[in-house]
Amino acid sequence: MFGLNPLQFLFRVLAGADRPGEVAGGLALGFFIGLTPGWPLHILLACLLLLVFNVNLSAAFLAAAFAVGLSWLLDPVINALGSLLLEDIAALHGLWTWAYNNPLVAWTRFNNTMVMGALALGGLISLLIAVFGTQILVRYQSVWLEQLKQHRLFRLLMKSRIGQLYYWLSGGIS
Amino acid sequence: MMIRKSALALIGLTVVTTAAGFMLLRNSLIESQMEDLLTEQFKARSDIRDLNLDPFGLEGGLSGLEIADRKQPMQNLIQTGKAEVDVAGWSLLRGSLVFATLNLKDLQLDAPRKTSGALPGRKAPVTPSATKESPPSPTSEPVTTSKQEMDSAPATTPAPSTPVATEPEPSSDQGNATASSDDSSVNWKKLNDNLPRLDLAQASKQLNIPDLTQGLELQSVKQIQQAKQQNRNNIDSLKAELENDDLDKRIADTRAQIIALKARKITDIKSAEKALKDAQAINKNIAAINADYKKIRSESDRLIKNSKLHKNQLGNSIRDDINTMKQLANIRNINTKDIAIILFGQATMQKIQQVMDYANLAMKYMPESDDEEPVSRRSGRDIRFPVTTGYEPYLLVKNLAFNGSKGARQFAGKITNFSSNPIRYRQPVSLSLNSSVNRTDWQLSSVFHAESDARNTVVTLTGDHIKSQQIKLSDKKDPSNPSQAIFKDSNVLAKLDIGKQGLSGTLKLDASKLNLSFAEKARTRFDREIQNALSKPFNNVVLEARLSGSLSNPGLSVKTNIDQQLSRRLKAVVGEKVAQANRQLENHVTRSVAKELNIANNEIENYSKPVKNILTGKGKAKDELAALQKQAENNIKSQLNKYKRAQANKLKKQTQDKLKKSLKGLKF
């Protein structure tokens, strides 16, 4: 109902059918949600944002799935980053102590090295996705896609069965 | 970016539905969550039959709370009837089960279950009782008197039947804080059984010096016997020396020379001169023999004389013997320390056992501490920061009231701030407990601070005030007419450390009054005097007991001031008796020493007789030698005189003949 088919979403993006801002927003939120283990408070808030704002849900799901796998692989790095922020930077201890004693903030489980690492890394990458992703997608739709369409190989492919499949998956946009 | 109005509506709908659902299903939901939390904390199946809470305050009642014993899944750790609860809903949402109040009624401990309470996939932990062999009988256990190390008085010789406390045997489960209560109660009973029984008849026993001194070895007598043996050895050496010396040979040789001299014939002047010369040489030999004999004789006489023992040679041994005997007589007969230990040992054991039961109870029913979960992939590690505001453990009962039973024992009590993490929660835990079984009433109330993790490392219980109105102690020998020791207004200070390193603690009993009453009837005036002296109340009695070993295998040692008080009382009563006994003891020692000296000197006298005989023999031989020499000299002298006379006669005749011849030519 929300266009959950990730493959279809991918082709729609390739075909330039979706709005770049919505796609980038979905990707950023999805990545942020997927990178953090469990359901701490800030992730629930991110989910609410995902539902309330008109971002691309397919992009979010795809990004979340990708981020889950990535966080599994990067577990030691994320843990080390969380540990660095929580334990090694003395200047932050005051902030963490305040947060630890604040029941609402404590629900974020920020004191967990994995959660903190994911929050920092996911926050940074999501921000980059949100900012640069939009620009990249705009440029893709306005410049790179047009160049691609002019390519001989692309035109040959579009005339073949693959082209028909692409046409169908991208929702009739060519 | 647009807002999805439908999503907002959906979220709002979800919140309203959840709230409504919670209102309708709150009891089931909370019941389920409470069961999960209790199951997690106690690591065993926890069930609540019915829960009925007020939707806003979450106050209400529950019934049929059952928490299985994870070590013995076929019985319940706790089973309650109805209970009044006040659950903190906000904490529940955060995953903590916090009871503002919890009143448990008809609490039953160790009640059997119909089904196993073990959690699927979890094995019941092996209890020490399952791995240990049954404990040895009290009689087979090595017993040490640890009072000796604690008493300030000199080392005593306690009667064999009055050990005070047992030290724990080395055990593989030493210090296992979660030892089963059954196992530990067996050991406590064993320790209690090994305490001496009250025997007040001992206190009034007459002083009987022969009985007291029977079998005791006096040091002075021992010294006499050692000296006697030394002297015998010296005499043996002298005897061997006398038997092996060359004096006899020299006497024999000289004797032969004298005999030869005696037989010699004086035929001319030369032989006479030679005989005289030999006689002079023999005389020199005889003089040397006489000198040597005199020397040997004087040395031997001195040694034999020194072999005789005198009383003044024993120095301070006799005085020491008298003192030792007095000390032993006092201890063996009056035995105040043993009486004190006997009296207080029993009371201490009962009190300590109660405290230990309490500790055991607390340990057993303490929920699992808030352990850190093992680290796995994507789980991370929780970093703890200083708690500046209120911390909430996963399980907390701010006010817990309970009443119930365990076997024949009825109990009721209150606990405050009972939590799964008392160290972090930092609030002092207080407990008051009333329990009664078989008319032995006792009451405990204490406030303690958990200083470390109760389950995993060590629990320290500091009882600030465990008061007892009265502790009654009865001699078990005659239940119908017992001797009794009653401690009044006693105050007990207890500090116990229970953990993997073992059990250590001190328990101090401070009683304002102690009354003793006696079952034995006084047979003599002296008995009566002693009983009267001991029947007056003792004031400000202090008893200190030290615990060691482990919960399942405890050790105990005792220190008290009661022995001094008893000693003073008894001294006043038995003063004259003691003085008389002291005199008897002095006489006994002096007589024993004199008798032993006499025997020793007679033995030495007899033993030195062969030596004297040898010396006499040598003296006789020497004297014979002188007589023989005299005879030989006389013989030589007479032969010489005869020869001289013969020569004179011969000369005279020759002269006469010559004159006659000369005169024959002359004519007158």
Coordinates of C-alpha atoms in Angstrom, one line a residue, chain B residues 156-594:
Chain B
T156 CA 43.8 -25.0 80.9
T157 CA 43.2 -28.7 80.8
P158 CA 39.5 -29.0 80.1
A159 CA 37.8 -32.2 81.0
P160 CA 37.5 -34.5 78.0
S161 CA 33.7 -34.3 78.1
T162 CA 33.6 -30.5 77.8
P163 CA 34.6 -29.4 74.3
V164 CA 33.3 -26.0 73.5
A165 CA 33.1 -25.6 69.8
T166 CA 33.9 -27.4 66.7
E167 CA 36.0 -26.0 64.0
P168 CA 34.8 -26.7 60.5
E169 CA 36.3 -29.5 58.5
P170 CA 37.8 -28.5 55.2
S171 CA 35.1 -28.7 52.7
S172 CA 34.8 -28.4 49.0
D173 CA 31.7 -26.2 49.3
Q174 CA 33.4 -23.9 51.9
G175 CA 31.8 -20.6 51.8
N176 CA 29.0 -21.5 49.5
A177 CA 26.6 -18.8 50.4
T178 CA 23.7 -20.6 48.8
A179 CA 24.0 -23.8 50.8
S180 CA 20.6 -25.3 51.4
S181 CA 19.1 -24.6 54.8
D182 CA 18.6 -28.3 55.5
D183 CA 22.2 -28.9 55.0
S184 CA 23.3 -26.1 57.2
S185 CA 20.8 -26.9 59.9
V186 CA 22.2 -30.4 60.2
N187 CA 25.7 -28.9 60.7
W188 CA 24.3 -26.4 63.2
K189 CA 22.6 -29.2 65.1
K190 CA 25.9 -31.1 65.0
L191 CA 27.8 -28.1 66.4
N192 CA 25.1 -27.7 69.1
D193 CA 25.2 -31.4 70.0
N194 CA 28.9 -31.2 70.5
L195 CA 28.7 -28.5 73.1
P196 CA 29.1 -29.7 76.7
R197 CA 26.0 -30.3 78.7
L198 CA 25.4 -28.4 81.9
D199 CA 26.7 -30.4 84.9
L200 CA 26.2 -28.2 87.9
A201 CA 27.1 -31.0 90.3
Q202 CA 30.7 -30.5 89.2
A203 CA 30.6 -27.0 90.8
S204 CA 29.9 -28.3 94.3
K205 CA 32.3 -31.3 94.3
Q206 CA 34.5 -31.5 97.4
L207 CA 38.1 -30.9 97.0
N208 CA 39.8 -34.2 97.1
I209 CA 43.6 -33.9 96.9
P210 CA 44.4 -37.6 96.4
D211 CA 41.9 -37.7 93.5
L212 CA 43.2 -34.5 92.1
T213 CA 46.8 -35.4 92.3
Q214 CA 46.4 -39.0 91.1
G215 CA 48.3 -39.7 88.0
L216 CA 50.0 -36.3 88.0
E217 CA 53.7 -36.3 87.7
L218 CA 55.7 -33.9 89.9
Q219 CA 58.5 -32.1 88.2
S220 CA 60.8 -32.4 91.3
V221 CA 60.2 -36.1 91.4
K222 CA 61.1 -36.3 87.8
Q223 CA 64.2 -34.3 88.4
I224 CA 65.2 -36.7 91.2
Q225 CA 64.8 -39.7 89.0
Q226 CA 66.8 -38.0 86.3
A227 CA 69.6 -37.2 88.8
K228 CA 69.5 -40.8 90.1
Q229 CA 70.0 -42.2 86.7
Q230 CA 72.8 -39.8 86.0
N231 CA 74.5 -40.9 89.2
R232 CA 74.1 -44.5 88.4
N233 CA 75.8 -43.9 85.1
N234 CA 78.6 -42.1 86.8
I235 CA 79.1 -45.0 89.2
D236 CA 79.0 -47.4 86.3
S237 CA 81.8 -45.5 84.7
L238 CA 83.9 -45.4 87.9
K239 CA 83.4 -49.1 88.3
A240 CA 84.6 -49.8 84.8
E241 CA 87.5 -47.5 85.3
L242 CA 88.5 -49.3 88.5
E243 CA 88.2 -52.7 87.0
N244 CA 90.3 -51.8 84.0
D245 CA 93.1 -49.8 85.7
D246 CA 96.7 -51.1 86.0
L247 CA 96.9 -50.9 89.8
D248 CA 96.1 -54.5 90.4
K249 CA 98.7 -55.6 87.9
R250 CA 101.2 -53.3 89.5
I251 CA 100.4 -54.8 92.9
A252 CA 100.8 -58.3 91.5
D253 CA 104.1 -57.5 89.9
T254 CA 105.4 -55.9 93.0
R255 CA 104.1 -58.8 95.0
A256 CA 106.0 -61.3 92.8
Q257 CA 109.1 -59.1 93.1
I258 CA 108.8 -59.1 96.9
I259 CA 108.3 -62.9 96.9
A260 CA 111.4 -63.3 94.8
L261 CA 113.3 -61.0 97.0
K262 CA 112.2 -62.9 100.0
A263 CA 113.5 -66.2 98.6
R264 CA 116.9 -64.7 97.7
K265 CA 120.0 -66.1 99.6
I266 CA 122.6 -63.7 100.8
T267 CA 125.9 -65.5 100.1
D268 CA 128.3 -62.7 99.8
I269 CA 128.5 -59.0 100.1
K270 CA 127.6 -58.4 96.5
S271 CA 124.4 -60.4 96.7
A272 CA 123.6 -58.5 99.9
E273 CA 124.1 -55.2 98.3
K274 CA 122.0 -56.2 95.3
A275 CA 119.2 -57.4 97.5
L276 CA 119.2 -54.2 99.4
K277 CA 119.1 -52.2 96.2
D278 CA 116.1 -54.3 94.9
A279 CA 114.3 -53.8 98.2
Q280 CA 114.7 -50.1 97.9
A281 CA 113.2 -50.2 94.3
I282 CA 110.3 -52.3 95.5
N283 CA 109.7 -49.7 98.3
K284 CA 109.5 -47.0 95.7
N285 CA 106.9 -49.0 93.7
I286 CA 104.9 -49.6 96.8
A287 CA 104.9 -45.9 97.6
A288 CA 103.7 -45.1 94.1
I289 CA 100.9 -47.7 94.4
N290 CA 99.9 -46.2 97.7
A291 CA 99.8 -42.7 96.2
D292 CA 97.7 -43.9 93.2
Y293 CA 95.3 -45.8 95.4
K294 CA 94.9 -42.8 97.7
K295 CA 94.0 -40.7 94.7
I296 CA 91.5 -43.2 93.3
R297 CA 90.0 -43.7 96.7
S298 CA 89.5 -40.0 97.3
E299 CA 88.0 -39.5 93.8
S300 CA 85.6 -42.4 94.3
D301 CA 84.6 -41.3 97.7
R302 CA 83.8 -37.9 96.4
L303 CA 81.7 -39.2 93.5
I304 CA 79.8 -41.6 95.7
K305 CA 79.3 -38.8 98.2
N306 CA 78.0 -36.5 95.5
S307 CA 75.6 -39.1 94.3
K308 CA 73.5 -38.6 97.3
L309 CA 70.6 -36.2 96.6
H310 CA 69.5 -33.4 98.8
K311 CA 66.3 -31.5 98.9
N312 CA 68.1 -28.1 98.4
Q313 CA 69.5 -29.4 95.1
L314 CA 66.0 -29.3 93.6
G315 CA 65.9 -25.6 93.6
N316 CA 62.6 -24.1 92.7
S317 CA 61.1 -27.3 91.3
I318 CA 59.3 -28.1 94.5
R319 CA 57.7 -24.6 94.6
D320 CA 56.8 -24.8 91.0
D321 CA 55.2 -28.2 91.6
I322 CA 53.1 -26.8 94.4
N323 CA 51.9 -23.9 92.3
T324 CA 51.1 -26.2 89.4
M325 CA 49.2 -28.6 91.6
K326 CA 47.2 -25.7 93.1
Q327 CA 46.4 -24.4 89.6
L328 CA 45.3 -27.8 88.4
A329 CA 43.4 -28.5 91.5
N330 CA 41.4 -25.3 91.1
I331 CA 40.7 -25.9 87.5
R332 CA 39.8 -29.5 87.8
N333 CA 37.6 -29.0 90.7
I334 CA 36.0 -25.6 90.4
N335 CA 36.2 -25.4 86.7
T336 CA 34.7 -21.9 86.3
K337 CA 35.6 -21.4 82.8
D338 CA 34.0 -24.6 81.7
I339 CA 30.9 -23.8 83.5
A340 CA 30.7 -20.4 81.8
I341 CA 31.3 -21.9 78.5
I342 CA 28.8 -24.5 79.1
L343 CA 26.2 -22.0 80.1
F344 CA 26.9 -19.5 77.4
G345 CA 27.7 -22.0 74.7
Q346 CA 24.2 -23.2 74.6
A347 CA 22.7 -19.7 74.5
T348 CA 25.1 -18.6 71.9
M349 CA 24.4 -21.5 69.7
Q350 CA 20.6 -20.9 69.9
K351 CA 21.0 -17.3 69.2
I352 CA 23.5 -17.7 66.4
Q353 CA 21.4 -20.4 64.8
Q354 CA 18.5 -18.0 64.8
V355 CA 20.6 -15.3 63.2
M356 CA 22.0 -17.8 60.7
D357 CA 18.5 -19.0 59.9
Y358 CA 17.6 -15.5 59.3
A359 CA 20.6 -14.9 57.1
N360 CA 19.9 -18.2 55.3
L361 CA 16.3 -17.1 54.8
A362 CA 17.4 -13.7 53.5
M363 CA 19.9 -15.3 51.1
K364 CA 17.5 -17.8 49.8
Y365 CA 14.7 -15.4 49.1
M366 CA 16.9 -12.7 47.7
P367 CA 16.1 -12.2 44.1
E368 CA 18.7 -12.5 41.4
S369 CA 20.8 -9.3 41.3
D370 CA 20.6 -7.1 38.3
D371 CA 23.4 -8.9 36.4
E372 CA 24.8 -7.4 33.3
E373 CA 23.8 -9.5 30.3
P374 CA 26.5 -11.3 28.4
V375 CA 27.8 -9.3 25.4
S376 CA 26.8 -10.6 22.0
R377 CA 26.8 -9.3 18.5
R378 CA 24.9 -6.0 18.2
S379 CA 24.1 -6.0 21.9
G380 CA 26.8 -3.6 23.0
R381 CA 27.8 -2.9 26.5
D382 CA 26.0 -0.8 29.1
I383 CA 28.2 1.9 30.7
R384 CA 27.1 2.9 34.2
F385 CA 27.3 6.5 35.3
P386 CA 27.0 7.8 38.8
V387 CA 23.5 7.9 40.0
T388 CA 22.5 11.4 41.1
T389 CA 18.8 10.8 41.2
G390 CA 16.7 7.9 42.4
Y391 CA 17.7 4.6 40.9
E392 CA 15.1 1.9 40.5
P393 CA 16.2 -1.7 40.5
Y394 CA 14.3 -4.3 38.4
L395 CA 12.5 -5.6 41.5
L396 CA 11.8 -3.4 44.5
V397 CA 9.4 -3.8 47.4
K398 CA 9.4 -0.7 49.4
N399 CA 7.2 -2.0 52.2
L400 CA 6.7 -5.7 52.5
A401 CA 4.6 -7.2 55.3
F402 CA 4.1 -10.9 55.6
N403 CA 2.9 -13.7 57.8
G404 CA 3.0 -17.4 57.2
S405 CA 4.6 -20.6 58.2
K406 CA 7.4 -22.9 57.4
G407 CA 6.7 -26.3 58.8
A408 CA 5.9 -25.9 62.5
R409 CA 7.4 -22.5 62.6
Q410 CA 4.9 -19.6 62.4
F411 CA 6.3 -16.2 61.5
A412 CA 5.4 -12.7 60.7
G413 CA 7.5 -9.7 59.8
K414 CA 8.2 -6.6 57.8
I415 CA 10.9 -5.8 55.3
T416 CA 11.6 -2.4 53.8
N417 CA 13.5 -1.6 50.7
F418 CA 13.8 -5.2 49.6
S419 CA 15.3 -5.1 46.1
S420 CA 17.2 -7.0 43.5
N421 CA 20.1 -4.6 43.7
P422 CA 20.5 -3.3 47.3
I423 CA 24.0 -2.0 46.7
R424 CA 23.0 0.3 43.9
Y425 CA 19.7 1.2 45.5
R426 CA 21.6 2.3 48.6
Q427 CA 18.6 2.3 50.9
P428 CA 19.0 0.6 54.2
V429 CA 17.1 -2.6 54.4
S430 CA 15.2 -3.2 57.7
L431 CA 13.7 -6.4 58.8
S432 CA 11.7 -7.3 61.8
L433 CA 10.7 -10.9 62.3
N434 CA 8.7 -12.7 64.9
S435 CA 8.8 -16.4 64.9
S436 CA 7.7 -19.1 67.3
V437 CA 8.0 -22.9 67.3
N438 CA 7.6 -25.3 70.2
R439 CA 7.2 -22.6 72.8
T440 CA 10.7 -21.2 72.1
D441 CA 9.8 -17.6 71.3
W442 CA 12.3 -15.4 69.7
Q443 CA 12.2 -12.0 68.0
L444 CA 14.7 -10.4 65.6
S445 CA 14.7 -6.9 64.4
S446 CA 17.6 -5.5 62.5
V447 CA 18.6 -2.8 60.1
F448 CA 21.3 -3.7 57.8
H449 CA 23.1 -2.2 54.8
A450 CA 24.0 -4.4 51.9
E451 CA 27.6 -3.6 51.1
S452 CA 28.0 -5.7 48.1
D453 CA 26.1 -8.1 45.9
A454 CA 24.1 -10.5 48.0
R455 CA 24.0 -13.3 45.5
N456 CA 27.3 -13.2 43.7
T457 CA 30.0 -12.1 46.1
V458 CA 29.4 -11.4 49.7
V459 CA 26.6 -10.3 51.9
T460 CA 27.3 -8.3 55.0
L461 CA 24.6 -8.1 57.6
T462 CA 25.1 -5.7 60.4
G463 CA 22.5 -6.1 63.1
D464 CA 22.3 -2.8 64.9
H465 CA 19.9 -4.1 67.5
I466 CA 18.7 -7.6 67.9
K467 CA 16.9 -7.5 71.2
S468 CA 15.6 -10.3 73.2
Q469 CA 13.5 -10.0 76.3
Q470 CA 14.5 -13.3 77.7
I471 CA 16.6 -16.2 76.7
K472 CA 15.8 -19.3 78.7
L473 CA 18.3 -22.1 78.8
S474 CA 17.7 -25.5 80.3
D475 CA 19.8 -28.4 81.1
K476 CA 18.7 -31.2 78.9
K477 CA 19.5 -34.0 81.3
D478 CA 16.3 -33.7 83.2
P479 CA 13.6 -32.1 81.2
S480 CA 11.0 -32.3 84.0
N481 CA 13.2 -30.5 86.5
P482 CA 15.8 -28.6 84.6
S483 CA 18.6 -26.5 85.7
Q484 CA 18.2 -23.1 84.0
A485 CA 20.1 -20.1 82.9
I486 CA 17.9 -17.1 82.1
F487 CA 19.4 -14.1 80.4
K488 CA 17.3 -11.0 80.8
D489 CA 17.2 -7.8 78.7
S490 CA 19.9 -9.1 76.5
N491 CA 21.1 -7.2 73.5
V492 CA 22.8 -8.9 70.6
L493 CA 25.2 -7.2 68.2
A494 CA 25.8 -9.3 65.2
K495 CA 28.1 -8.8 62.2
L496 CA 28.1 -11.6 59.6
D497 CA 29.9 -11.9 56.4
I498 CA 28.7 -14.7 54.2
G499 CA 30.3 -15.3 50.8
K500 CA 32.4 -17.4 48.6
Q501 CA 35.4 -16.9 50.9
G502 CA 33.4 -18.5 53.8
L503 CA 31.6 -17.4 56.8
S504 CA 32.9 -15.0 59.4
G505 CA 31.2 -13.0 62.0
T506 CA 31.0 -11.9 65.5
L507 CA 28.0 -12.0 67.8
K508 CA 28.1 -10.2 71.1
L509 CA 25.5 -10.9 73.7
D510 CA 25.2 -8.2 76.4
A511 CA 22.7 -9.2 79.1
S512 CA 21.9 -7.0 82.0
K513 CA 21.1 -10.0 84.2
L514 CA 21.7 -13.7 84.3
N515 CA 19.9 -15.9 86.7
L516 CA 20.9 -19.5 87.3
S517 CA 18.7 -22.0 89.0
F518 CA 19.6 -25.5 90.0
A519 CA 17.8 -28.8 89.7
E520 CA 20.3 -30.7 91.8
K521 CA 19.5 -30.8 95.5
A522 CA 22.3 -29.7 97.8
R523 CA 23.5 -32.7 99.8
T524 CA 26.0 -30.9 102.0
R525 CA 26.3 -27.5 103.5
F526 CA 29.1 -26.8 101.1
D527 CA 26.9 -27.7 98.1
R528 CA 24.3 -25.4 99.5
E529 CA 26.7 -22.5 99.9
I530 CA 27.9 -22.9 96.3
Q531 CA 24.4 -23.1 94.9
N532 CA 23.4 -20.0 96.9
A533 CA 26.4 -18.1 95.6
L534 CA 25.6 -19.0 92.0
S535 CA 21.9 -18.4 92.3
K536 CA 22.2 -14.7 92.9
P537 CA 21.8 -12.8 89.6
F538 CA 25.0 -11.9 87.6
N539 CA 25.0 -8.4 86.3
N540 CA 26.3 -7.1 83.0
V541 CA 27.2 -10.3 81.5
V542 CA 29.0 -10.1 78.2
L543 CA 29.5 -12.9 75.8
E544 CA 31.3 -12.7 72.4
A545 CA 31.2 -15.5 69.9
R546 CA 33.1 -15.7 66.7
L547 CA 32.0 -17.6 63.7
S548 CA 34.1 -19.1 61.0
G549 CA 33.8 -21.8 58.3
S550 CA 30.8 -21.7 56.0
L551 CA 27.0 -21.6 56.4
S552 CA 26.8 -25.4 55.8
N553 CA 29.8 -26.2 58.0
P554 CA 30.1 -23.5 60.7
G555 CA 32.8 -23.1 63.4
L556 CA 32.4 -21.2 66.7
S557 CA 34.6 -19.9 69.5
V558 CA 33.4 -18.1 72.6
K559 CA 34.7 -15.4 75.0
T560 CA 32.9 -14.2 78.1
N561 CA 33.4 -12.4 81.4
I562 CA 31.1 -14.8 83.2
D563 CA 34.0 -17.0 84.3
Q564 CA 35.5 -14.1 86.3
Q565 CA 32.2 -13.5 88.0
L566 CA 31.7 -17.1 88.7
S567 CA 35.3 -17.4 90.0
R568 CA 34.9 -14.5 92.4
R569 CA 31.7 -16.0 93.8
L570 CA 33.1 -19.4 94.2
K571 CA 36.3 -18.1 95.8
A572 CA 34.3 -16.4 98.5
V573 CA 32.5 -19.6 99.3
V574 CA 35.2 -22.0 99.0
G575 CA 38.1 -19.8 100.4
E576 CA 38.7 -21.9 103.5
K577 CA 38.4 -25.1 101.5
V578 CA 40.9 -23.8 99.0
A579 CA 43.4 -22.7 101.8
Q580 CA 43.1 -26.2 103.3
A581 CA 43.6 -27.8 100.0
N582 CA 46.6 -25.6 99.4
R583 CA 48.2 -26.8 102.6
Q584 CA 47.4 -30.4 101.8
L585 CA 48.9 -29.9 98.4
E586 CA 52.1 -28.4 99.8
N587 CA 52.4 -31.3 102.3
H588 CA 51.7 -33.8 99.5
V589 CA 54.4 -32.4 97.3
T590 CA 57.0 -32.1 100.1
R591 CA 56.3 -35.7 101.3
S592 CA 56.4 -37.0 97.8
V593 CA 59.8 -35.4 97.2
A594 CA 61.3 -36.5 100.5

